[in-house]
């Protein structure tokens, strides 16, 4: 457990470590933000649209006793990401953990995939991960501390029909993870990725009954995963318990890729 913030001489003295989660208003990012708050981190998170989802996520996080900074920020916009990190650090102190979870799907067979959908998925998933990593890495190097976890997908390891954009973005994230782990390892900074299979979120709610049935048939555990199961893995990967693990893409998929 991290230590909680305390008041000393009337000023808030920073005691907690700070974790930043992109896409923390819903789904996997929200589950990770909550789990890290329960682990004792103060939490900064962004989403694209803010609103009720972001507000209720913030309330849930604050109920754990953690401090929370949340704002809208398009992860595809490098300048916005730079400003978001600065504001989050001003509110909560220097960043200790970065989790890149914001992501979208725009599925279609390649031959009819709108160019815009290709670009949106690469911009959000891959460029968003680059933007946050680039803005966070220098501070981590200076402080010789910090860890990054990128939320990838099994689609980025094995490929998936109708998901050329999504699979390419996630494969890019996997190689960004491995390459960056080589760059930052000498500074004591670890970089890993988690690759979920089918997880119950708004993203998979959109699956048709037939696709869902087919997926369940392919999963040896015969069930979709939960955000908590992904969050447990992220909690481990940012903790001291994984202090010699870096550059890995760890699958959490009920065995779908066996
Ligand atoms: P989700 O329920 O649709 O939530 C996506 C989150 O990302 C929301 O908070 C959303 O904010 C945010 N987001 C999207 N685009 C953004 C942008 N441009 N800038 C800032 N925030 C943005 O998705 P999920 O299922 O939790 O997926 C989370 C991550 O897990 C993604 O990277 C996804 O690829 C990966 N993943 C999911 C599954 C699965 O089965 N669900 C499997 C493998 C990997 P708004 O609400 O404001 O749009």
Coordinates of C-alpha atoms and ligand atoms in Angstrom, one line a residue:
X1 CA 0.0 0.0 0.0
X2 CA 1.1 3.6 -0.7
X3 CA 1.0 6.2 2.0
X4 CA -2.0 8.6 2.1
X5 CA -1.6 12.4 1.8
X6 CA -1.5 14.2 5.2
X7 CA -1.8 17.8 6.4
X8 CA 1.3 19.4 7.8
X9 CA 1.4 23.0 9.0
X10 CA -1.8 23.6 7.1
X11 CA -0.4 22.6 3.7
X12 CA -1.2 19.4 1.9
X13 CA 2.0 17.3 1.9
X14 CA 2.2 14.8 -0.9
X15 CA 2.6 11.3 0.3
X16 CA 0.7 9.2 -2.2
X17 CA 2.2 8.0 -5.5
X18 CA 0.3 9.2 -8.5
X19 CA -1.1 7.0 -11.3
X20 CA -2.4 8.5 -14.6
X21 CA -4.9 6.4 -16.6
X22 CA -6.0 7.5 -20.1
X23 CA -9.6 6.5 -20.9
X24 CA -10.5 6.2 -17.2
X25 CA -14.2 7.1 -17.4
X26 CA -15.4 3.7 -18.6
X27 CA -14.6 0.0 -19.0
X28 CA -11.1 -1.3 -18.5
X29 CA -9.5 2.1 -17.8
X30 CA -12.1 2.8 -15.2
X31 CA -11.5 -0.6 -13.5
X32 CA -7.8 0.0 -13.5
X33 CA -8.1 3.5 -12.1
X34 CA -10.3 2.2 -9.3
X35 CA -8.0 -0.7 -8.5
X36 CA -4.9 1.6 -8.4
X37 CA -6.9 3.9 -6.1
X38 CA -7.6 1.0 -3.8
X39 CA -3.9 0.1 -4.0
X40 CA -3.2 3.6 -2.5
X41 CA -2.4 5.8 -5.5
X42 CA -3.8 9.2 -6.2
X43 CA -5.4 9.1 -9.6
X44 CA -5.5 11.3 -12.7
X45 CA -7.6 10.2 -15.6
X46 CA -8.8 11.6 -18.8
X47 CA -11.5 10.7 -21.3
X48 CA -12.6 12.2 -24.6
X49 CA -16.0 13.4 -23.6
X50 CA -16.1 13.7 -19.8
X51 CA -19.7 14.0 -18.6
X52 CA -21.5 11.7 -16.3
X53 CA -19.3 8.7 -16.8
X54 CA -16.2 10.7 -15.8
X55 CA -18.0 12.3 -12.8
X56 CA -19.2 9.0 -11.4
X57 CA -15.7 7.4 -12.0
X58 CA -14.2 10.3 -10.0
X59 CA -16.7 9.9 -7.2
X60 CA -16.0 6.1 -7.0
X61 CA -12.2 6.8 -6.9
X62 CA -12.5 9.4 -4.2
X63 CA -14.6 7.1 -2.1
X64 CA -11.5 5.0 -1.6
X65 CA -9.8 8.0 0.0
X66 CA -7.6 8.7 -3.0
X67 CA -7.3 12.2 -4.5
X68 CA -8.5 12.4 -8.1
X69 CA -7.9 14.8 -11.0
X70 CA -10.0 14.3 -14.1
X71 CA -10.4 16.3 -17.3
X72 CA -11.2 15.8 -20.9
X73 CA -8.2 15.3 -23.2
X74 CA -8.1 13.8 -26.7
X75 CA -5.1 11.3 -26.5
X76 CA -4.5 11.8 -30.2
X77 CA -3.6 15.5 -29.6
X78 CA 0.0 15.8 -28.5
X79 CA -0.4 19.3 -27.1
X80 CA -3.5 18.5 -25.2
X81 CA -1.7 15.5 -23.6
X82 CA 1.3 17.6 -22.6
X83 CA -1.1 20.1 -21.0
X84 CA -3.1 17.4 -19.2
X85 CA 0.0 15.8 -17.7
X86 CA 1.2 19.3 -16.5
X87 CA -2.2 20.0 -14.9
X88 CA -2.4 16.5 -13.3
X89 CA 1.1 16.9 -11.8
X90 CA 0.3 20.4 -10.5
X91 CA -2.8 18.9 -8.8
X92 CA -1.3 15.6 -7.5
X93 CA 2.5 15.8 -7.7
X94 CA 4.9 14.0 -10.0
X95 CA 3.7 11.1 -12.1
X96 CA 4.8 7.6 -10.9
X97 CA 2.7 5.3 -13.0
X98 CA 1.3 5.7 -16.6
X99 CA -1.4 3.4 -17.9
X100 CA -2.4 4.0 -21.5
X101 CA -5.9 2.5 -21.8
X102 CA -7.9 4.8 -24.1
X103 CA -8.8 3.0 -27.2
X104 CA -11.5 2.6 -29.9
X105 CA -12.6 0.1 -32.5
X106 CA -13.9 0.9 -36.0
X107 CA -14.3 -2.6 -37.5
X108 CA -14.8 -3.3 -41.3
X109 CA -13.2 -5.5 -43.9
X110 CA -10.2 -3.6 -45.3
X111 CA -11.6 -3.2 -48.8
X112 CA -14.5 -1.1 -47.5
X113 CA -12.8 0.5 -44.5
X114 CA -13.3 4.2 -44.6
X115 CA -9.8 6.0 -44.6
X116 CA -11.1 8.1 -41.7
X117 CA -11.7 4.9 -39.6
X118 CA -8.2 3.7 -40.3
X119 CA -6.8 7.0 -39.2
X120 CA -9.0 7.4 -36.2
X121 CA -8.0 4.1 -34.7
X122 CA -4.3 4.6 -35.4
X123 CA -4.4 8.2 -34.0
X124 CA -6.2 7.2 -30.8
X125 CA -4.7 3.8 -30.0
X126 CA -1.1 4.0 -31.3
X127 CA -0.5 7.7 -31.4
X128 CA -2.3 8.3 -28.1
X129 CA 0.1 5.8 -26.5
X130 CA 3.1 7.5 -28.1
X131 CA 1.9 11.0 -27.0
X132 CA 1.4 10.0 -23.3
X133 CA 4.6 7.9 -23.2
X134 CA 6.7 10.7 -24.8
X135 CA 5.4 13.3 -22.4
X136 CA 5.8 11.1 -19.3
X137 CA 9.2 9.4 -20.1
X138 CA 11.4 12.4 -19.6
X139 CA 10.2 12.9 -16.0
X140 CA 10.6 9.2 -15.3
X141 CA 14.2 9.3 -16.7
X142 CA 15.1 12.3 -14.6
X143 CA 13.7 10.8 -11.4
X144 CA 15.0 7.3 -12.3
X145 CA 11.6 5.9 -11.3
X146 CA 8.3 5.2 -12.9
X147 CA 6.5 2.5 -14.8
X148 CA 4.3 2.3 -17.9
X149 CA 1.6 -0.2 -18.7
X150 CA 0.0 -0.1 -22.2
X151 CA -3.4 -1.7 -22.8
X152 CA -2.9 -3.7 -26.0
X153 CA -5.1 -6.6 -27.2
X154 CA -4.7 -10.2 -28.3
X155 CA -5.7 -8.8 -31.8
X156 CA -2.3 -7.1 -31.8
X157 CA -0.6 -10.5 -31.3
X158 CA -2.6 -12.8 -33.6
X159 CA -4.5 -10.4 -35.9
X160 CA -8.2 -10.4 -36.5
X161 CA -10.3 -10.3 -39.7
X162 CA -12.2 -7.0 -40.0
X163 CA -9.8 -5.4 -37.5
X164 CA -6.8 -4.5 -39.7
X165 CA -6.7 -1.0 -38.2
X166 CA -7.2 -2.1 -34.6
X167 CA -4.8 -5.1 -34.9
X168 CA -2.1 -2.9 -36.5
X169 CA -2.5 -0.2 -33.8
X170 CA -2.2 -2.8 -31.0
X171 CA 0.8 -4.6 -32.7
X172 CA 2.4 -1.1 -32.9
X173 CA 1.8 -0.7 -29.2
X174 CA 3.4 -4.0 -28.5
X175 CA 6.6 -3.0 -30.3
X176 CA 6.5 0.5 -28.8
X177 CA 6.4 -1.3 -25.4
X178 CA 9.4 -3.5 -26.2
X179 CA 11.5 -0.8 -27.8
X180 CA 10.7 1.7 -25.0
X181 CA 11.5 -0.8 -22.3
X182 CA 15.0 -1.1 -23.9
X183 CA 15.4 2.7 -23.8
X184 CA 14.1 3.2 -20.3
X185 CA 15.5 0.1 -18.6
X186 CA 18.9 1.7 -17.8
X187 CA 17.0 4.4 -15.9
X188 CA 15.1 1.9 -13.8
X189 CA 11.9 2.5 -15.6
X190 CA 9.8 -0.6 -16.6
X191 CA 7.4 -0.7 -19.6
X192 CA 5.0 -3.5 -20.1
X193 CA 1.7 -4.2 -22.0
X194 CA -1.4 -6.2 -21.1
X195 CA -3.2 -7.9 -24.0
X196 CA -6.8 -8.7 -23.0
X197 CA -9.1 -11.1 -24.9
X198 CA -12.9 -10.5 -24.8
X199 CA -13.7 -8.4 -21.8
X200 CA -17.2 -7.3 -20.7
X201 CA -17.3 -3.5 -21.5
X202 CA -19.2 -1.1 -23.7
X203 CA -16.8 -2.1 -26.5
X204 CA -17.9 -5.7 -26.4
X205 CA -21.6 -4.9 -25.7
X206 CA -21.8 -4.0 -29.3
X207 CA -21.0 -7.5 -30.5
X208 CA -23.9 -9.3 -32.2
X209 CA -25.3 -12.5 -30.5
X210 CA -23.7 -14.7 -33.1
X211 CA -20.2 -13.1 -32.7
X212 CA -20.5 -13.4 -28.9
X213 CA -21.6 -17.1 -29.2
X214 CA -18.7 -17.8 -31.5
X215 CA -16.2 -16.1 -29.2
X216 CA -17.4 -18.0 -26.2
X217 CA -16.9 -21.2 -28.2
X218 CA -13.3 -20.3 -28.8
X219 CA -12.5 -19.4 -25.2
X220 CA -11.4 -22.5 -23.2
X221 CA -12.8 -20.9 -20.0
X222 CA -16.2 -20.3 -21.8
X223 CA -16.7 -16.9 -20.4
X224 CA -15.8 -13.3 -21.2
X225 CA -13.3 -11.6 -18.8
X226 CA -14.0 -8.8 -16.4
X227 CA -12.4 -5.4 -16.1
X228 CA -11.3 -6.5 -12.6
X229 CA -9.3 -9.4 -14.0
X230 CA -7.4 -7.0 -16.2
X231 CA -7.0 -4.5 -13.4
X232 CA -5.5 -7.2 -11.2
X233 CA -2.8 -7.8 -13.8
X234 CA -2.1 -4.1 -14.1
X235 CA -1.9 -3.7 -10.4
X236 CA 0.7 -6.4 -10.3
X237 CA 2.7 -5.0 -13.2
X238 CA 3.0 -1.5 -11.6
X239 CA 3.9 -3.0 -8.2
X240 CA 7.3 -4.0 -6.7
X241 CA 6.1 -7.6 -7.1
X242 CA 7.0 -7.3 -10.8
X243 CA 10.2 -5.4 -10.3
X244 CA 12.2 -7.5 -12.7
X245 CA 9.6 -7.7 -15.5
X246 CA 9.9 -5.3 -18.4
X247 CA 9.2 -5.3 -22.2
X248 CA 6.5 -8.0 -21.9
X249 CA 3.1 -8.3 -23.5
X250 CA 1.1 -10.3 -21.0
X251 CA -2.2 -11.9 -22.2
X252 CA -5.3 -12.0 -20.0
X253 CA -7.7 -13.8 -22.3
X254 CA -9.2 -17.0 -20.8
X255 CA -6.9 -19.0 -23.1
X256 CA -8.6 -17.8 -26.3
X257 CA -5.2 -17.7 -28.1
X258 CA -4.0 -21.2 -27.0
Ligands
LIG1 P1 -14.6 1.5 -23.6 O1 -15.5 0.9 -22.6 O2 -15.2 1.9 -24.9 O3 -13.9 2.8 -22.9 C1 -13.0 3.5 -23.7 C2 -12.4 4.6 -22.9 O4 -11.4 5.3 -23.7 C3 -13.4 5.7 -22.5 O5 -13.1 6.3 -21.2 C4 -13.3 6.7 -23.6 O6 -13.7 8.1 -23.2 C5 -11.8 6.7 -23.8 N1 -11.3 7.2 -25.1 C6 -11.6 6.8 -26.3 N2 -11.1 7.6 -27.2 C7 -10.4 8.5 -26.6 C8 -9.6 9.7 -27.0 N3 -9.4 10.0 -28.3 N4 -9.1 10.5 -26.0 C9 -9.3 10.2 -24.7 N5 -10.0 9.2 -24.2 C10 -10.6 8.3 -25.2 O7 -13.4 0.6 -24.0 P2 -12.8 -0.7 -23.2 O8 -13.4 -1.9 -23.7 O9 -12.7 -0.4 -21.7 O10 -11.3 -0.7 -23.8 C11 -10.2 -0.1 -23.1 C12 -8.9 -0.5 -23.7 O11 -8.8 -1.9 -23.7 C13 -8.8 -0.1 -25.2 O12 -7.5 0.3 -25.5 C14 -9.2 -1.4 -25.9 O13 -8.6 -1.5 -27.2 C15 -8.6 -2.4 -25.0 N6 -9.2 -3.8 -25.1 C16 -10.5 -4.0 -24.8 C17 -11.0 -5.3 -24.9 C18 -12.4 -5.6 -24.6 O14 -12.8 -6.7 -24.9 N7 -13.2 -4.7 -24.1 C19 -10.2 -6.3 -25.4 C20 -8.8 -6.0 -25.7 C21 -8.3 -4.8 -25.5 P3 -15.2 8.6 -23.7 O15 -16.1 7.8 -22.8 O16 -15.2 10.0 -23.4 O17 -15.3 8.3 -25.1

